[in-house]
JSON list of C-alpha atoms in Angstrom, two decimals:
[
{"chain": "A", "resi": 658, "resn": "MET", "atom": "CA", "xyz": [-8.31, 0.56, 20.22]},
{"chain": "A", "resi": 659, "resn": "PHE", "atom": "CA", "xyz": [-6.81, 0.69, 17.04]},
{"chain": "A", "resi": 660, "resn": "ALA", "atom": "CA", "xyz": [-8.01, 0.94, 13.41]},
{"chain": "A", "resi": 661, "resn": "GLU", "atom": "CA", "xyz": [-6.60, 0.31, 10.03]},
{"chain": "A", "resi": 662, "resn": "ALA", "atom": "CA", "xyz": [-7.85, 2.21, 7.18]},
{"chain": "A", "resi": 663, "resn": "HIS", "atom": "CA", "xyz": [-7.69, 0.18, 3.65]},
{"chain": "A", "resi": 664, "resn": "ILE", "atom": "CA", "xyz": [-7.99, 3.54, 1.77]},
{"chain": "A", "resi": 665, "resn": "ARG", "atom": "CA", "xyz": [-7.83, 3.55, -2.25]},
{"chain": "A", "resi": 666, "resn": "GLY", "atom": "CA", "xyz": [-4.16, 3.53, -3.33]},
{"chain": "A", "resi": 667, "resn": "GLY", "atom": "CA", "xyz": [-3.54, 0.47, -1.41]},
{"chain": "A", "resi": 668, "resn": "ASN", "atom": "CA", "xyz": [-4.09, -2.65, -3.05]},
{"chain": "A", "resi": 669, "resn": "ASP", "atom": "CA", "xyz": [-6.56, -4.58, -0.57]},
{"chain": "A", "resi": 670, "resn": "MET", "atom": "CA", "xyz": [-9.62, -4.67, -3.03]},
{"chain": "A", "resi": 671, "resn": "GLY", "atom": "CA", "xyz": [-7.21, -5.25, -6.13]},
{"chain": "A", "resi": 672, "resn": "GLU", "atom": "CA", "xyz": [-6.02, -3.72, -9.07]},
{"chain": "A", "resi": 673, "resn": "HIS", "atom": "CA", "xyz": [-8.51, -0.95, -9.45]},
{"chain": "A", "resi": 674, "resn": "TRP", "atom": "CA", "xyz": [-8.54, 0.42, -6.13]},
{"chain": "A", "resi": 675, "resn": "HIS", "atom": "CA", "xyz": [-4.84, 1.48, -5.95]},
{"chain": "A", "resi": 676, "resn": "ASP", "atom": "CA", "xyz": [-5.55, 3.09, -9.49]},
{"chain": "A", "resi": 677, "resn": "ASP", "atom": "CA", "xyz": [-8.64, 4.89, -7.76]},
{"chain": "A", "resi": 678, "resn": "GLY", "atom": "CA", "xyz": [-6.07, 6.55, -5.64]},
{"chain": "A", "resi": 679, "resn": "MET", "atom": "CA", "xyz": [-3.37, 7.59, -8.04]},
{"chain": "A", "resi": 680, "resn": "LEU", "atom": "CA", "xyz": [-2.00, 10.42, -10.43]},
{"chain": "A", "resi": 681, "resn": "MET", "atom": "CA", "xyz": [-5.58, 12.10, -10.72]},
{"chain": "A", "resi": 682, "resn": "ASN", "atom": "CA", "xyz": [-7.26, 9.78, -8.60]},
{"chain": "A", "resi": 683, "resn": "LYS", "atom": "CA", "xyz": [-5.10, 11.19, -5.18]},
{"chain": "A", "resi": 684, "resn": "LYS", "atom": "CA", "xyz": [-7.88, 12.84, -3.30]},
{"chain": "A", "resi": 685, "resn": "ASN", "atom": "CA", "xyz": [-10.04, 9.36, -3.17]},
{"chain": "A", "resi": 686, "resn": "THR", "atom": "CA", "xyz": [-7.18, 8.30, -0.36]},
{"chain": "A", "resi": 687, "resn": "PHE", "atom": "CA", "xyz": [-8.12, 11.62, 1.44]},
{"chain": "A", "resi": 688, "resn": "ASN", "atom": "CA", "xyz": [-11.72, 11.28, 1.19]},
{"chain": "A", "resi": 689, "resn": "ASP", "atom": "CA", "xyz": [-11.94, 7.63, 2.28]},
{"chain": "A", "resi": 690, "resn": "PHE", "atom": "CA", "xyz": [-9.91, 8.46, 5.39]},
{"chain": "A", "resi": 691, "resn": "ILE", "atom": "CA", "xyz": [-11.55, 11.42, 6.51]},
{"chain": "A", "resi": 692, "resn": "ASP", "atom": "CA", "xyz": [-14.48, 8.77, 5.81]},
{"chain": "A", "resi": 693, "resn": "SER", "atom": "CA", "xyz": [-13.23, 6.23, 8.17]},
{"chain": "A", "resi": 694, "resn": "ALA", "atom": "CA", "xyz": [-12.92, 7.85, 10.29]},
{"chain": "A", "resi": 695, "resn": "GLU", "atom": "CA", "xyz": [-16.42, 9.60, 10.29]},
{"chain": "A", "resi": 696, "resn": "TYR", "atom": "CA", "xyz": [-17.68, 6.30, 10.42]},
{"chain": "A", "resi": 697, "resn": "LEU", "atom": "CA", "xyz": [-15.66, 5.41, 13.76]},
{"chain": "A", "resi": 698, "resn": "ILE", "atom": "CA", "xyz": [-17.29, 8.57, 15.12]},
{"chain": "A", "resi": 699, "resn": "GLN", "atom": "CA", "xyz": [-20.78, 7.90, 13.86]},
{"chain": "A", "resi": 700, "resn": "GLN", "atom": "CA", "xyz": [-20.73, 4.29, 15.52]},
{"chain": "A", "resi": 701, "resn": "GLY", "atom": "CA", "xyz": [-19.61, 5.62, 18.53]},
{"chain": "A", "resi": 702, "resn": "TRP", "atom": "CA", "xyz": [-16.18, 3.79, 18.96]},
{"chain": "A", "resi": 703, "resn": "THR", "atom": "CA", "xyz": [-14.51, 7.56, 19.30]},
{"chain": "A", "resi": 704, "resn": "SER", "atom": "CA", "xyz": [-14.89, 11.05, 19.18]},
{"chain": "A", "resi": 705, "resn": "PRO", "atom": "CA", "xyz": [-13.03, 14.24, 17.64]},
{"chain": "A", "resi": 706, "resn": "LYS", "atom": "CA", "xyz": [-11.51, 14.62, 21.30]},
{"chain": "A", "resi": 707, "resn": "ARG", "atom": "CA", "xyz": [-10.33, 11.28, 21.35]},
{"chain": "A", "resi": 708, "resn": "LEU", "atom": "CA", "xyz": [-9.41, 10.15, 17.93]},
{"chain": "A", "resi": 709, "resn": "ILE", "atom": "CA", "xyz": [-5.43, 10.08, 16.95]},
{"chain": "A", "resi": 710, "resn": "ILE", "atom": "CA", "xyz": [-4.26, 9.22, 13.54]},
{"chain": "A", "resi": 711, "resn": "GLU", "atom": "CA", "xyz": [-0.38, 8.30, 12.34]},
{"chain": "A", "resi": 712, "resn": "GLY", "atom": "CA", "xyz": [0.99, 7.50, 8.96]},
{"chain": "A", "resi": 713, "resn": "GLY", "atom": "CA", "xyz": [4.56, 7.55, 7.71]},
{"chain": "A", "resi": 714, "resn": "SER", "atom": "CA", "xyz": [6.27, 8.52, 4.50]},
{"chain": "A", "resi": 715, "resn": "ALA", "atom": "CA", "xyz": [3.44, 8.45, 1.81]},
{"chain": "A", "resi": 716, "resn": "GLY", "atom": "CA", "xyz": [1.19, 7.71, 4.72]},
{"chain": "A", "resi": 717, "resn": "GLY", "atom": "CA", "xyz": [2.81, 11.33, 6.07]},
{"chain": "A", "resi": 718, "resn": "LEU", "atom": "CA", "xyz": [1.33, 13.07, 3.29]},
{"chain": "A", "resi": 719, "resn": "LEU", "atom": "CA", "xyz": [-2.07, 11.37, 3.80]},
{"chain": "A", "resi": 720, "resn": "MET", "atom": "CA", "xyz": [-1.48, 12.96, 7.75]},
{"chain": "A", "resi": 721, "resn": "GLY", "atom": "CA", "xyz": [-0.63, 16.91, 6.53]},
{"chain": "A", "resi": 722, "resn": "ALA", "atom": "CA", "xyz": [-3.71, 16.18, 4.19]},
{"chain": "A", "resi": 723, "resn": "VAL", "atom": "CA", "xyz": [-6.11, 15.18, 5.98]},
{"chain": "A", "resi": 724, "resn": "THR", "atom": "CA", "xyz": [-5.34, 17.36, 8.80]},
{"chain": "A", "resi": 725, "resn": "ASN", "atom": "CA", "xyz": [-5.58, 20.47, 6.36]},
{"chain": "A", "resi": 726, "resn": "MET", "atom": "CA", "xyz": [-8.44, 19.28, 5.31]},
{"chain": "A", "resi": 727, "resn": "ARG", "atom": "CA", "xyz": [-10.33, 18.53, 8.58]},
{"chain": "A", "resi": 728, "resn": "PRO", "atom": "CA", "xyz": [-8.61, 19.60, 11.24]},
{"chain": "A", "resi": 729, "resn": "ASP", "atom": "CA", "xyz": [-11.27, 19.27, 13.42]},
{"chain": "A", "resi": 730, "resn": "LEU", "atom": "CA", "xyz": [-11.82, 15.59, 13.11]},
{"chain": "A", "resi": 731, "resn": "PHE", "atom": "CA", "xyz": [-8.49, 14.86, 14.71]},
{"chain": "A", "resi": 732, "resn": "HIS", "atom": "CA", "xyz": [-6.68, 15.42, 18.26]},
{"chain": "A", "resi": 733, "resn": "ALA", "atom": "CA", "xyz": [-3.50, 14.60, 17.73]},
{"chain": "A", "resi": 734, "resn": "VAL", "atom": "CA", "xyz": [-1.03, 13.43, 15.03]},
{"chain": "A", "resi": 735, "resn": "HIS", "atom": "CA", "xyz": [2.10, 11.66, 14.38]},
{"chain": "A", "resi": 736, "resn": "ALA", "atom": "CA", "xyz": [3.49, 12.41, 10.85]},
{"chain": "A", "resi": 737, "resn": "ALA", "atom": "CA", "xyz": [6.50, 9.65, 10.41]},
{"chain": "A", "resi": 738, "resn": "VAL", "atom": "CA", "xyz": [9.19, 10.43, 7.67]},
{"chain": "A", "resi": 739, "resn": "PRO", "atom": "CA", "xyz": [6.21, 12.63, 6.00]},
{"chain": "A", "resi": 740, "resn": "PHE", "atom": "CA", "xyz": [6.10, 13.29, 2.25]},
{"chain": "A", "resi": 741, "resn": "VAL", "atom": "CA", "xyz": [4.63, 17.13, 2.94]},
{"chain": "A", "resi": 742, "resn": "ASP", "atom": "CA", "xyz": [6.45, 18.98, 0.63]},
{"chain": "A", "resi": 743, "resn": "VAL", "atom": "CA", "xyz": [4.96, 17.18, -2.69]},
{"chain": "A", "resi": 744, "resn": "MET", "atom": "CA", "xyz": [5.88, 20.37, -5.48]},
{"chain": "A", "resi": 745, "resn": "ASN", "atom": "CA", "xyz": [9.62, 20.82, -4.62]},
{"chain": "A", "resi": 746, "resn": "THR", "atom": "CA", "xyz": [10.28, 17.35, -4.38]},
{"chain": "A", "resi": 747, "resn": "MET", "atom": "CA", "xyz": [8.61, 16.44, -7.24]},
{"chain": "A", "resi": 748, "resn": "MET", "atom": "CA", "xyz": [10.09, 19.49, -9.12]},
{"chain": "A", "resi": 749, "resn": "ASP", "atom": "CA", "xyz": [13.48, 18.35, -8.60]},
{"chain": "A", "resi": 750, "resn": "ALA", "atom": "CA", "xyz": [14.51, 15.75, -11.01]},
{"chain": "A", "resi": 751, "resn": "SER", "atom": "CA", "xyz": [17.81, 15.09, -9.47]},
{"chain": "A", "resi": 752, "resn": "LEU", "atom": "CA", "xyz": [16.41, 13.54, -6.28]},
{"chain": "A", "resi": 753, "resn": "PRO", "atom": "CA", "xyz": [16.15, 9.97, -6.22]},
{"chain": "A", "resi": 754, "resn": "LEU", "atom": "CA", "xyz": [12.99, 8.90, -6.44]},
{"chain": "A", "resi": 755, "resn": "THR", "atom": "CA", "xyz": [11.34, 11.55, -8.16]},
{"chain": "A", "resi": 756, "resn": "THR", "atom": "CA", "xyz": [10.77, 10.85, -11.87]},
{"chain": "A", "resi": 757, "resn": "GLY", "atom": "CA", "xyz": [10.04, 7.15, -11.15]},
{"chain": "A", "resi": 758, "resn": "GLU", "atom": "CA", "xyz": [7.05, 8.29, -8.59]},
{"chain": "A", "resi": 759, "resn": "TYR", "atom": "CA", "xyz": [5.47, 10.10, -11.65]},
{"chain": "A", "resi": 760, "resn": "LEU", "atom": "CA", "xyz": [3.97, 7.39, -12.59]},
{"chain": "A", "resi": 761, "resn": "GLU", "atom": "CA", "xyz": [2.07, 7.60, -8.93]},
{"chain": "A", "resi": 762, "resn": "TRP", "atom": "CA", "xyz": [1.74, 10.59, -8.20]},
{"chain": "A", "resi": 763, "resn": "GLY", "atom": "CA", "xyz": [1.85, 12.39, -11.86]},
{"chain": "A", "resi": 764, "resn": "ASN", "atom": "CA", "xyz": [4.42, 15.30, -13.45]},
{"chain": "A", "resi": 765, "resn": "PRO", "atom": "CA", "xyz": [3.94, 18.36, -12.24]},
{"chain": "A", "resi": 766, "resn": "ASN", "atom": "CA", "xyz": [5.99, 19.37, -15.44]},
{"chain": "A", "resi": 767, "resn": "GLU", "atom": "CA", "xyz": [2.44, 19.00, -16.94]},
{"chain": "A", "resi": 768, "resn": "LYS", "atom": "CA", "xyz": [-0.24, 22.23, -16.01]},
{"chain": "A", "resi": 769, "resn": "ALA", "atom": "CA", "xyz": [-2.74, 19.60, -15.44]},
{"chain": "A", "resi": 770, "resn": "ALA", "atom": "CA", "xyz": [-0.97, 17.42, -12.96]},
{"chain": "A", "resi": 771, "resn": "TYR", "atom": "CA", "xyz": [0.76, 20.73, -11.77]},
{"chain": "A", "resi": 772, "resn": "ASP", "atom": "CA", "xyz": [-2.58, 22.26, -10.57]},
{"chain": "A", "resi": 773, "resn": "TYR", "atom": "CA", "xyz": [-3.63, 18.84, -8.97]},
{"chain": "A", "resi": 774, "resn": "MET", "atom": "CA", "xyz": [-0.91, 17.99, -6.79]},
{"chain": "A", "resi": 775, "resn": "ARG", "atom": "CA", "xyz": [-0.62, 21.91, -5.51]},
{"chain": "A", "resi": 776, "resn": "SER", "atom": "CA", "xyz": [-4.29, 21.55, -4.69]},
{"chain": "A", "resi": 777, "resn": "TYR", "atom": "CA", "xyz": [-3.29, 18.77, -2.15]},
{"chain": "A", "resi": 778, "resn": "SER", "atom": "CA", "xyz": [0.50, 19.33, -1.58]},
{"chain": "A", "resi": 779, "resn": "PRO", "atom": "CA", "xyz": [0.53, 19.59, 2.61]},
{"chain": "A", "resi": 780, "resn": "TYR", "atom": "CA", "xyz": [2.84, 21.86, 2.74]},
{"chain": "A", "resi": 781, "resn": "ASP", "atom": "CA", "xyz": [1.10, 24.19, 0.37]},
{"chain": "A", "resi": 782, "resn": "ASN", "atom": "CA", "xyz": [-2.23, 23.57, 1.68]},
{"chain": "A", "resi": 783, "resn": "ILE", "atom": "CA", "xyz": [-1.56, 25.38, 5.64]},
{"chain": "A", "resi": 784, "resn": "GLU", "atom": "CA", "xyz": [-3.83, 27.66, 6.67]},
{"chain": "A", "resi": 785, "resn": "ARG", "atom": "CA", "xyz": [-4.20, 30.13, 9.48]},
{"chain": "A", "resi": 786, "resn": "LYS", "atom": "CA", "xyz": [-6.15, 27.99, 11.51]},
{"chain": "A", "resi": 787, "resn": "ALA", "atom": "CA", "xyz": [-6.35, 26.10, 14.26]},
{"chain": "A", "resi": 788, "resn": "TYR", "atom": "CA", "xyz": [-4.50, 22.53, 14.00]},
{"chain": "A", "resi": 789, "resn": "PRO", "atom": "CA", "xyz": [-4.42, 19.44, 16.31]},
{"chain": "A", "resi": 790, "resn": "ALA", "atom": "CA", "xyz": [-1.40, 18.31, 18.51]},
{"chain": "A", "resi": 791, "resn": "MET", "atom": "CA", "xyz": [1.38, 17.32, 16.11]},
{"chain": "A", "resi": 792, "resn": "LEU", "atom": "CA", "xyz": [4.50, 15.05, 16.28]},
{"chain": "A", "resi": 793, "resn": "VAL", "atom": "CA", "xyz": [6.43, 15.08, 13.26]},
{"chain": "A", "resi": 794, "resn": "THR", "atom": "CA", "xyz": [9.28, 12.46, 13.03]},
{"chain": "A", "resi": 795, "resn": "THR", "atom": "CA", "xyz": [12.55, 12.56, 10.61]},
{"chain": "A", "resi": 796, "resn": "GLY", "atom": "CA", "xyz": [15.94, 11.15, 10.24]},
{"chain": "A", "resi": 797, "resn": "LEU", "atom": "CA", "xyz": [18.94, 13.30, 9.11]},
{"chain": "A", "resi": 798, "resn": "ASN", "atom": "CA", "xyz": [20.04, 10.58, 6.87]},
{"chain": "A", "resi": 799, "resn": "ASP", "atom": "CA", "xyz": [16.71, 9.75, 4.86]},
{"chain": "A", "resi": 800, "resn": "SER", "atom": "CA", "xyz": [17.57, 9.43, 1.47]},
{"chain": "A", "resi": 801, "resn": "GLN", "atom": "CA", "xyz": [13.53, 9.05, 0.21]},
{"chain": "A", "resi": 802, "resn": "VAL", "atom": "CA", "xyz": [11.36, 12.02, 2.19]},
{"chain": "A", "resi": 803, "resn": "MET", "atom": "CA", "xyz": [14.35, 13.76, 3.06]},
{"chain": "A", "resi": 804, "resn": "TYR", "atom": "CA", "xyz": [14.58, 16.18, 6.30]},
{"chain": "A", "resi": 805, "resn": "TRP", "atom": "CA", "xyz": [14.21, 19.29, 5.13]},
{"chain": "A", "resi": 806, "resn": "GLU", "atom": "CA", "xyz": [10.46, 18.82, 4.48]},
{"chain": "A", "resi": 807, "resn": "PRO", "atom": "CA", "xyz": [9.04, 17.92, 7.70]},
{"chain": "A", "resi": 808, "resn": "ALA", "atom": "CA", "xyz": [11.04, 20.73, 8.77]},
{"chain": "A", "resi": 809, "resn": "LYS", "atom": "CA", "xyz": [9.76, 23.33, 6.76]},
{"chain": "A", "resi": 810, "resn": "TYR", "atom": "CA", "xyz": [6.31, 21.90, 6.84]},
{"chain": "A", "resi": 811, "resn": "VAL", "atom": "CA", "xyz": [6.63, 22.52, 10.91]},
{"chain": "A", "resi": 812, "resn": "ALA", "atom": "CA", "xyz": [8.15, 26.41, 10.39]},
{"chain": "A", "resi": 813, "resn": "LYS", "atom": "CA", "xyz": [5.51, 26.93, 8.50]},
{"chain": "A", "resi": 814, "resn": "LEU", "atom": "CA", "xyz": [3.13, 25.41, 10.85]},
{"chain": "A", "resi": 815, "resn": "ARG", "atom": "CA", "xyz": [4.38, 26.93, 13.87]},
{"chain": "A", "resi": 816, "resn": "ALA", "atom": "CA", "xyz": [3.93, 30.36, 11.76]},
{"chain": "A", "resi": 817, "resn": "MET", "atom": "CA", "xyz": [0.63, 29.70, 10.51]},
{"chain": "A", "resi": 818, "resn": "LYS", "atom": "CA", "xyz": [-1.60, 27.94, 13.28]},
{"chain": "A", "resi": 819, "resn": "THR", "atom": "CA", "xyz": [-3.59, 29.94, 15.54]},
{"chain": "A", "resi": 820, "resn": "ASP", "atom": "CA", "xyz": [-4.04, 27.06, 18.28]},
{"chain": "A", "resi": 821, "resn": "HIS", "atom": "CA", "xyz": [-1.60, 26.79, 21.20]},
{"chain": "A", "resi": 822, "resn": "ASN", "atom": "CA", "xyz": [-1.93, 23.00, 20.73]},
{"chain": "A", "resi": 823, "resn": "THR", "atom": "CA", "xyz": [1.75, 20.92, 20.83]},
{"chain": "A", "resi": 824, "resn": "LEU", "atom": "CA", "xyz": [3.49, 20.74, 17.58]},
{"chain": "A", "resi": 825, "resn": "LEU", "atom": "CA", "xyz": [6.63, 18.84, 17.94]},
{"chain": "A", "resi": 826, "resn": "LEU", "atom": "CA", "xyz": [9.71, 17.96, 15.39]},
{"chain": "A", "resi": 827, "resn": "LYS", "atom": "CA", "xyz": [11.46, 14.71, 16.30]},
{"chain": "A", "resi": 828, "resn": "VAL", "atom": "CA", "xyz": [14.87, 14.62, 14.10]},
{"chain": "A", "resi": 829, "resn": "ASN", "atom": "CA", "xyz": [17.06, 11.54, 14.54]},
{"chain": "A", "resi": 830, "resn": "MET", "atom": "CA", "xyz": [20.45, 12.51, 13.64]},
{"chain": "A", "resi": 831, "resn": "GLY", "atom": "CA", "xyz": [21.53, 9.14, 12.85]},
{"chain": "A", "resi": 832, "resn": "ALA", "atom": "CA", "xyz": [18.49, 7.34, 11.26]},
{"chain": "A", "resi": 833, "resn": "GLY", "atom": "CA", "xyz": [17.06, 7.52, 7.52]},
{"chain": "A", "resi": 834, "resn": "HIS", "atom": "CA", "xyz": [13.98, 6.65, 6.13]},
{"chain": "A", "resi": 835, "resn": "GLY", "atom": "CA", "xyz": [13.55, 3.44, 8.06]},
{"chain": "A", "resi": 836, "resn": "GLY", "atom": "CA", "xyz": [13.83, 5.15, 11.52]},
{"chain": "A", "resi": 837, "resn": "ALA", "atom": "CA", "xyz": [16.53, 3.77, 13.70]},
{"chain": "A", "resi": 838, "resn": "SER", "atom": "CA", "xyz": [18.89, 0.43, 13.17]},
{"chain": "A", "resi": 839, "resn": "GLY", "atom": "CA", "xyz": [18.87, -1.96, 15.80]},
{"chain": "A", "resi": 840, "resn": "ARG", "atom": "CA", "xyz": [16.49, -3.76, 17.79]},
{"chain": "A", "resi": 841, "resn": "TYR", "atom": "CA", "xyz": [16.42, -1.54, 20.99]},
{"chain": "A", "resi": 842, "resn": "ASP", "atom": "CA", "xyz": [17.00, 1.84, 19.38]},
{"chain": "A", "resi": 843, "resn": "ALA", "atom": "CA", "xyz": [14.46, 0.96, 17.31]},
{"chain": "A", "resi": 844, "resn": "ILE", "atom": "CA", "xyz": [11.73, -0.15, 20.38]},
{"chain": "A", "resi": 845, "resn": "LYS", "atom": "CA", "xyz": [13.01, 2.65, 22.57]},
{"chain": "A", "resi": 846, "resn": "GLU", "atom": "CA", "xyz": [12.50, 5.24, 19.03]},
{"chain": "A", "resi": 847, "resn": "ARG", "atom": "CA", "xyz": [8.66, 3.59, 19.06]},
{"chain": "A", "resi": 848, "resn": "SER", "atom": "CA", "xyz": [8.38, 3.87, 22.41]},
{"chain": "A", "resi": 849, "resn": "PHE", "atom": "CA", "xyz": [8.91, 7.31, 22.55]},
{"chain": "A", "resi": 850, "resn": "GLU", "atom": "CA", "xyz": [5.82, 8.37, 19.93]},
{"chain": "A", "resi": 851, "resn": "MET", "atom": "CA", "xyz": [3.48, 5.66, 21.60]},
{"chain": "A", "resi": 852, "resn": "ALA", "atom": "CA", "xyz": [4.31, 7.47, 24.60]},
{"chain": "A", "resi": 853, "resn": "TRP", "atom": "CA", "xyz": [3.37, 10.77, 23.42]},
{"chain": "A", "resi": 854, "resn": "MET", "atom": "CA", "xyz": [0.22, 9.34, 22.15]},
{"chain": "A", "resi": 855, "resn": "LEU", "atom": "CA", "xyz": [-0.50, 7.95, 24.91]},
{"chain": "A", "resi": 856, "resn": "SER", "atom": "CA", "xyz": [0.03, 11.39, 26.56]},
{"chain": "A", "resi": 857, "resn": "GLN", "atom": "CA", "xyz": [-2.15, 13.50, 24.37]},
{"chain": "A", "resi": 858, "resn": "TRP", "atom": "CA", "xyz": [-5.39, 10.75, 25.58]},
{"chain": "A", "resi": 859, "resn": "GLY", "atom": "CA", "xyz": [-3.88, 11.86, 29.67]},
{"chain": "A", "resi": 860, "resn": "ILE", "atom": "CA", "xyz": [-2.15, 8.88, 30.02]},
{"chain": "A", "resi": 861, "resn": "THR", "atom": "CA", "xyz": [1.13, 9.11, 31.77]},
{"chain": "A", "resi": 862, "resn": "PRO", "atom": "CA", "xyz": [3.77, 7.35, 33.45]},
{"chain": "A", "resi": 863, "resn": "SER", "atom": "CA", "xyz": [2.88, 7.93, 37.02]},
{"chain": "A", "resi": 864, "resn": "GLY", "atom": "CA", "xyz": [-0.75, 7.40, 35.91]},
{"chain": "A", "resi": 865, "resn": "LYS", "atom": "CA", "xyz": [-1.81, 10.92, 36.82]},
{"chain": "A", "resi": 866, "resn": "LYS", "atom": "CA", "xyz": [-3.78, 12.50, 34.23]}
]
């Protein structure tokens, strides 16, 4: 079963729905996703021991934020090219997307915006506690979310987490933000990600659990 959560920050229900998930309302995005997960559990579609979540880029920030907030809610997480080191990236105006993204995330040179962004930045809010199994994927040539963001994030998680769940960092040494180029390379890359998620349910190529 597959579910897609149309959370605030998107444009699915009009411009107001987008505005309610940006700037000083950004946390509505995370709360909406958590509410969606809890609804699926309450309705009997899944359970915390079975629920796997996935998101990329800004959706990777979502993965990092909700995993910090409710690690008990998810069995496994795939965070793709994740924007997880929010403060260091948004404080670096030399990066290509930073200043243009002030309109979406806020300008961290303003104290109120800095404090709010700091309160949800995934890298800055990792704690000493148990986390779900995680696969973090990135590309060496990513010009939008630099590879060192997920690398730092995984290193800090490894140092802080108290569980023994799988934590993998996979770097495509020839890819950018969109992953592998070429039809077959893209299929191979996606196959790896899906196989990893299936393995977290105990589904293996041999059919053994």
